[in-house]
CSV table of C-alpha atoms in Angstrom, one decimal:
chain,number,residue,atom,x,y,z
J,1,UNK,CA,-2.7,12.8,60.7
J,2,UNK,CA,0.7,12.9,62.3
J,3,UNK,CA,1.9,9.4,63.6
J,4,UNK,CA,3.8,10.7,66.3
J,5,UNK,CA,3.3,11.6,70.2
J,6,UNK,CA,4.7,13.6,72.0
J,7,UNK,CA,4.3,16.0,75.4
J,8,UNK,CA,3.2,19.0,74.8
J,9,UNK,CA,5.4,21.2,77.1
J,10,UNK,CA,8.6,20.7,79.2
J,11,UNK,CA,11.5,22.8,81.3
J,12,UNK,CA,14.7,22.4,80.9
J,13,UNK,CA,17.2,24.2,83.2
J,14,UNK,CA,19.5,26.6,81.7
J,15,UNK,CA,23.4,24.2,81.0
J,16,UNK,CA,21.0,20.7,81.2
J,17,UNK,CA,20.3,18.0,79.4
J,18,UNK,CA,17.1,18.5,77.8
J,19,UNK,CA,15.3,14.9,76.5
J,20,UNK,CA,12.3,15.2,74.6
J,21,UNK,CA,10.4,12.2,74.2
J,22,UNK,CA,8.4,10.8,71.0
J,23,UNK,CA,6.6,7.6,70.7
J,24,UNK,CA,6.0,6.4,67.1
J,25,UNK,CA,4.3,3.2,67.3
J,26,UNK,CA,3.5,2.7,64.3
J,27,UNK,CA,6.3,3.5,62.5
J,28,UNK,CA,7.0,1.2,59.1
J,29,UNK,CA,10.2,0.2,58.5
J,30,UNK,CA,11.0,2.2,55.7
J,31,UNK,CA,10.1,5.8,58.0
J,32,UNK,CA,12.8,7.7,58.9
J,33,UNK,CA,12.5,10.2,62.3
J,34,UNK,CA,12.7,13.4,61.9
J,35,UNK,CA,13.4,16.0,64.4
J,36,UNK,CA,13.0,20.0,63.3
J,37,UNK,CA,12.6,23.1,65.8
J,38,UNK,CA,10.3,26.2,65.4
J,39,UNK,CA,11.5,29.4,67.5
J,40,UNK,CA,8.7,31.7,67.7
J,41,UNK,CA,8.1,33.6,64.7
J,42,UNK,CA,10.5,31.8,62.5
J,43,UNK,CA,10.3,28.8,60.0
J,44,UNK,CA,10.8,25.5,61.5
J,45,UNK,CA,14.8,24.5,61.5
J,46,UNK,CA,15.8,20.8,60.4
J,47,UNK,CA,17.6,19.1,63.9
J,48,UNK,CA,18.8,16.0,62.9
J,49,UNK,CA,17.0,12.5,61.7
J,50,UNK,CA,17.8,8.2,61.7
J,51,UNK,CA,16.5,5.4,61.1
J,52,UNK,CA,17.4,2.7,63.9
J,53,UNK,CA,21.1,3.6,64.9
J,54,UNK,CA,21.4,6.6,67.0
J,55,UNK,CA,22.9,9.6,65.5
J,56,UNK,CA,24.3,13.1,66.9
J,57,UNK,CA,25.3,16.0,64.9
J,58,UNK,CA,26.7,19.0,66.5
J,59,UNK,CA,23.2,19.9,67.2
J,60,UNK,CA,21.7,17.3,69.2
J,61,UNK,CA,21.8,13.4,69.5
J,62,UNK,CA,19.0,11.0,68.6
J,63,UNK,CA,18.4,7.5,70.5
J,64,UNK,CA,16.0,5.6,68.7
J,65,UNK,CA,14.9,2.2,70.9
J,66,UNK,CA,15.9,-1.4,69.7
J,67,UNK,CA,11.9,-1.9,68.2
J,68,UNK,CA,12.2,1.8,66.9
J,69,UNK,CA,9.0,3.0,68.5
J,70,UNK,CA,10.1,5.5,70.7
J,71,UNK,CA,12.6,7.9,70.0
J,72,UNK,CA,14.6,11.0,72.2
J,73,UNK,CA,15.9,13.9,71.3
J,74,UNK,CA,19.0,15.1,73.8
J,75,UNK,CA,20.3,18.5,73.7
J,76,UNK,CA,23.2,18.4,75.7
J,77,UNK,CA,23.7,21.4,77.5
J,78,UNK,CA,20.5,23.4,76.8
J,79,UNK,CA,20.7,27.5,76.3
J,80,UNK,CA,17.8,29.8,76.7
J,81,UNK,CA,18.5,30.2,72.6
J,82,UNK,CA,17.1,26.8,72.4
J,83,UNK,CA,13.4,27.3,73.8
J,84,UNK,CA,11.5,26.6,70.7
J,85,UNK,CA,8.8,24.1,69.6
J,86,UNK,CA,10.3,20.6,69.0
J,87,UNK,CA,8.5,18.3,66.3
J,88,UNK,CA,9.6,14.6,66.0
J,89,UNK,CA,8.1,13.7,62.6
J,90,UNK,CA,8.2,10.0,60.8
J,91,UNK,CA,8.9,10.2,57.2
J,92,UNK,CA,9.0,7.7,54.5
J,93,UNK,CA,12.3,7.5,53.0
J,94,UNK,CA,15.4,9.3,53.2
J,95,UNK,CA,15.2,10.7,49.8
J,96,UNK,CA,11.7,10.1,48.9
J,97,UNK,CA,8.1,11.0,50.6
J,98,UNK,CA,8.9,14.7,50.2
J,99,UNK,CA,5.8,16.2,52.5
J,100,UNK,CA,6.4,16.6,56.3
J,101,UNK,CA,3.3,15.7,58.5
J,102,UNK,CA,3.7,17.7,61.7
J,103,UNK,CA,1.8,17.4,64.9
J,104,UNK,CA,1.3,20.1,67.6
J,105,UNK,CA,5.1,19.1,68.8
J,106,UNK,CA,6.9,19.7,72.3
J,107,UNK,CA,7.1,23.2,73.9
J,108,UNK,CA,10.5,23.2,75.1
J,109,UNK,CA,11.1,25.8,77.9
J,110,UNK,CA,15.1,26.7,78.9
J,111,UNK,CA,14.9,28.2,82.4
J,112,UNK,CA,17.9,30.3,83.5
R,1,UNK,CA,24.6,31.4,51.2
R,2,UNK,CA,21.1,32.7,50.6
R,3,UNK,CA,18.4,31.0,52.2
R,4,UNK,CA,14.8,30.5,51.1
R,5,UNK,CA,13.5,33.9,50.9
R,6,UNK,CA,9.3,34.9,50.6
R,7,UNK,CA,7.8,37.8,49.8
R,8,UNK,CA,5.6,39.7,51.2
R,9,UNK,CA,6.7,39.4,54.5
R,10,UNK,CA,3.1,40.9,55.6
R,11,UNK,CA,-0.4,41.1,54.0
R,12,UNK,CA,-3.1,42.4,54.9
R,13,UNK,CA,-6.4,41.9,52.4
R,14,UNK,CA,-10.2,42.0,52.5
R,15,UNK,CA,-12.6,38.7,52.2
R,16,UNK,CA,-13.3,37.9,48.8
R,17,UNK,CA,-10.1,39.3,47.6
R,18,UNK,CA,-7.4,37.1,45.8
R,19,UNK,CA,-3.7,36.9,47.0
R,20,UNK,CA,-0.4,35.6,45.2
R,21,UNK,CA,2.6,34.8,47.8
R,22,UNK,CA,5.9,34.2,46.4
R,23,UNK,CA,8.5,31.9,47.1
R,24,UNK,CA,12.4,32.2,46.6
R,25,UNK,CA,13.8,28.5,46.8
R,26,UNK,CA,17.8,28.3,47.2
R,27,UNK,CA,19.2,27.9,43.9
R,28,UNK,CA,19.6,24.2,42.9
R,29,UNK,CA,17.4,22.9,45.2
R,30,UNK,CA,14.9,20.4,42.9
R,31,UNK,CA,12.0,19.9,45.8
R,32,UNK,CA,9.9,22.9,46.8
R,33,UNK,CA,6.9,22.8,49.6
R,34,UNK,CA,4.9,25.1,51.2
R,35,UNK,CA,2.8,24.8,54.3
R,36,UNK,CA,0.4,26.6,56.0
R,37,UNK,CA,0.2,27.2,59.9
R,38,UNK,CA,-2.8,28.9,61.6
R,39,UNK,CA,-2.1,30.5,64.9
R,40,UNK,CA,-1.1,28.5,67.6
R,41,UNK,CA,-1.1,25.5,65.5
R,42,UNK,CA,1.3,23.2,63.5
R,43,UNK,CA,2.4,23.2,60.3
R,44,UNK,CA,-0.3,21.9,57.5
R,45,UNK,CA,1.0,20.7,54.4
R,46,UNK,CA,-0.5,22.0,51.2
R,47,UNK,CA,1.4,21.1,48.3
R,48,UNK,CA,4.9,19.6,47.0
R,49,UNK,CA,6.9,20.2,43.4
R,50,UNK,CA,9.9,18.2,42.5
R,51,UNK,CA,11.9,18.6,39.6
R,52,UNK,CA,9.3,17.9,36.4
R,53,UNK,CA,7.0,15.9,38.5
R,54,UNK,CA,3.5,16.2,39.0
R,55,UNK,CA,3.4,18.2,41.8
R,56,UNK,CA,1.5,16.9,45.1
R,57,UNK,CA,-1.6,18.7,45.5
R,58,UNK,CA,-3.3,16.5,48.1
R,59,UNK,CA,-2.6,19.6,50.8
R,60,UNK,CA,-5.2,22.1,48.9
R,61,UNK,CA,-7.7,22.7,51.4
R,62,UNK,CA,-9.8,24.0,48.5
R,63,UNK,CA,-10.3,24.9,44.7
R,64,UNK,CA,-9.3,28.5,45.9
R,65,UNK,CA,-6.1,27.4,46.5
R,66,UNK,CA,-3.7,26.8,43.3
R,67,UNK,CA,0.2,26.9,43.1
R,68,UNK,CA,2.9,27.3,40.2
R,69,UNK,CA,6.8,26.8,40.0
R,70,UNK,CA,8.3,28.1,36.9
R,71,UNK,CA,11.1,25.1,36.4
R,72,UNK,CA,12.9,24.8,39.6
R,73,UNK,CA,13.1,28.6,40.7
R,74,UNK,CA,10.0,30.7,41.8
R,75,UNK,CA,6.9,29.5,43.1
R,76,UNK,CA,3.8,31.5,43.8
R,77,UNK,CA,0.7,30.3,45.8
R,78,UNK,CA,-2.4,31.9,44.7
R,79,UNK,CA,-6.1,32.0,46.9
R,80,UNK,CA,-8.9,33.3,45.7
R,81,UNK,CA,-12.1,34.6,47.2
R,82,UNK,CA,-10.1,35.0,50.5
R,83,UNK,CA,-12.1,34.0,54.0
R,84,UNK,CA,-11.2,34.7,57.2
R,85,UNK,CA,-10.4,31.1,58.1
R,86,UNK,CA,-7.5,31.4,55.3
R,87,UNK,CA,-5.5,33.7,57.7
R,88,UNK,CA,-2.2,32.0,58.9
R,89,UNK,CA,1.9,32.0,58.4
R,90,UNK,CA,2.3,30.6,54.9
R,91,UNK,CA,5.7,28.9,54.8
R,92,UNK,CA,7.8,27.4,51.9
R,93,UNK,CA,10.8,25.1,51.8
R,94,UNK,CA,13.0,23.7,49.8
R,95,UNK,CA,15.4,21.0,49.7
R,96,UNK,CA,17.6,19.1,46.9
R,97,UNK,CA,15.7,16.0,46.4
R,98,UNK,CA,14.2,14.8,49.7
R,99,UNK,CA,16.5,15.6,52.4
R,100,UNK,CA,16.6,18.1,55.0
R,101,UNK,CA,13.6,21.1,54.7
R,102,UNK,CA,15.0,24.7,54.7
R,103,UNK,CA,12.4,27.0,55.7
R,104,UNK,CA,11.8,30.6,54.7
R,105,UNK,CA,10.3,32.9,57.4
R,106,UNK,CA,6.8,32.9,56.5
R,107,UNK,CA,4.3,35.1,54.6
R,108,UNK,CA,1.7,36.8,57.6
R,109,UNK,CA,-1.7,36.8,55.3
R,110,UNK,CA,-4.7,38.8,57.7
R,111,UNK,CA,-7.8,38.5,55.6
R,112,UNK,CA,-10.3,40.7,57.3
């Protein structure tokens, strides 16, 4: 079972911030977050993933809280390219675990 | 570069028939994966090769369902005695080691 939470749909306005929740209370201290993105009818794209610091990439930025249970994903100025399912995954490791448990994720809708 | 490439793209068989889907990992890339994901749902794991390992089966949802990589290049997923329920978006991924998944686009399998 995946050992994360998240909404299952939000709008974002087209040049927004978009900030997709996940809560991960039960996270171990050796799981990583993982974020990856499924446009429809494609094969889910790697975002970006941390442990406890926050990290951006020229993707996205990830804030992970001080106790590491909740984590969100910012896109910072949101196209309409970017309306896609959004799945926050924990993982064990960051170079071990290998299989990705995925949950039904976040529908992200970008609005013009 | 190239990217994780499957083959067929579509297929289309009869209950009780067996299927073979291939997979085309990026060259060098020691961990392969492949997942299944029924419509509207997420991804489901089903099994996980890396390097000479013994590969992680624990995904099978069944006996009918058996997977080979020659080395670390090709992988083919075999089901036998299709059903109806096996219909879905098979998707593989690779990665070097552990880190970030790259995702082919999917095998379409409609067993009628």
């Amino acid at each position: 079972d995946a050992k994360t939470t998240q909404p299952p749909s939000m709008d974002c306005a087209e040049g927004r911030a978009a900030n997709l929740p996940c809560n991960h209370s039960t996270i171990s201290g050796n799981e990583y977050v993982y974020w990856y993105r499924q446009i429809h009818s494609q094969g889910p794209q790697y975002i970006i993933h941390g442990l406890k610091n926050n990290e951006t990439n020229e993707m996205a930025s990830l804030i992970i809280t001080e106790d590491r249970k909740s984590s969100t994903l910012i896109l910072p100025h949101a196209t309409l390219r970017d309306t896609a399912v959004y799945y926050c995954i924990v993982r064990v490791g960051n170079n071990q675990g290998g299989k990705l448990i995925f949950g039904q994720g976040t529908e992200l809708s970008v609005k013009p | 570069g190239a990217g994780v490439s499957q083959s067929p793209s579509n297929k289309v068989t009869e209950k009780g028939k067996d299927v073979e889907l291939r997979c085309d990992p990026i060259s060098g890339h020691t961990a392969l994966y492949w997942y299944r994901q029924r419509l509207g749902q997420g991804l489901e794991f089903l099994i996980y090769f890396q390097g000479n390992s013994a590969p992680d089966k624990s995904g099978l949802p069944s006996d009918r369902f058996s997977a080979e990589r020659t080395g670390e290049s090709v992988s083919t997923l075999t089901i036998q005695r299709t059903q109806q329920e096996d219909s879905a978006v098979y998707l593989c991924a690779s990665s070097l080691r552990d880190n970030e998944q790259f995702f082919g686009p999917g095998t379409r399998l409609t067993v009628l």
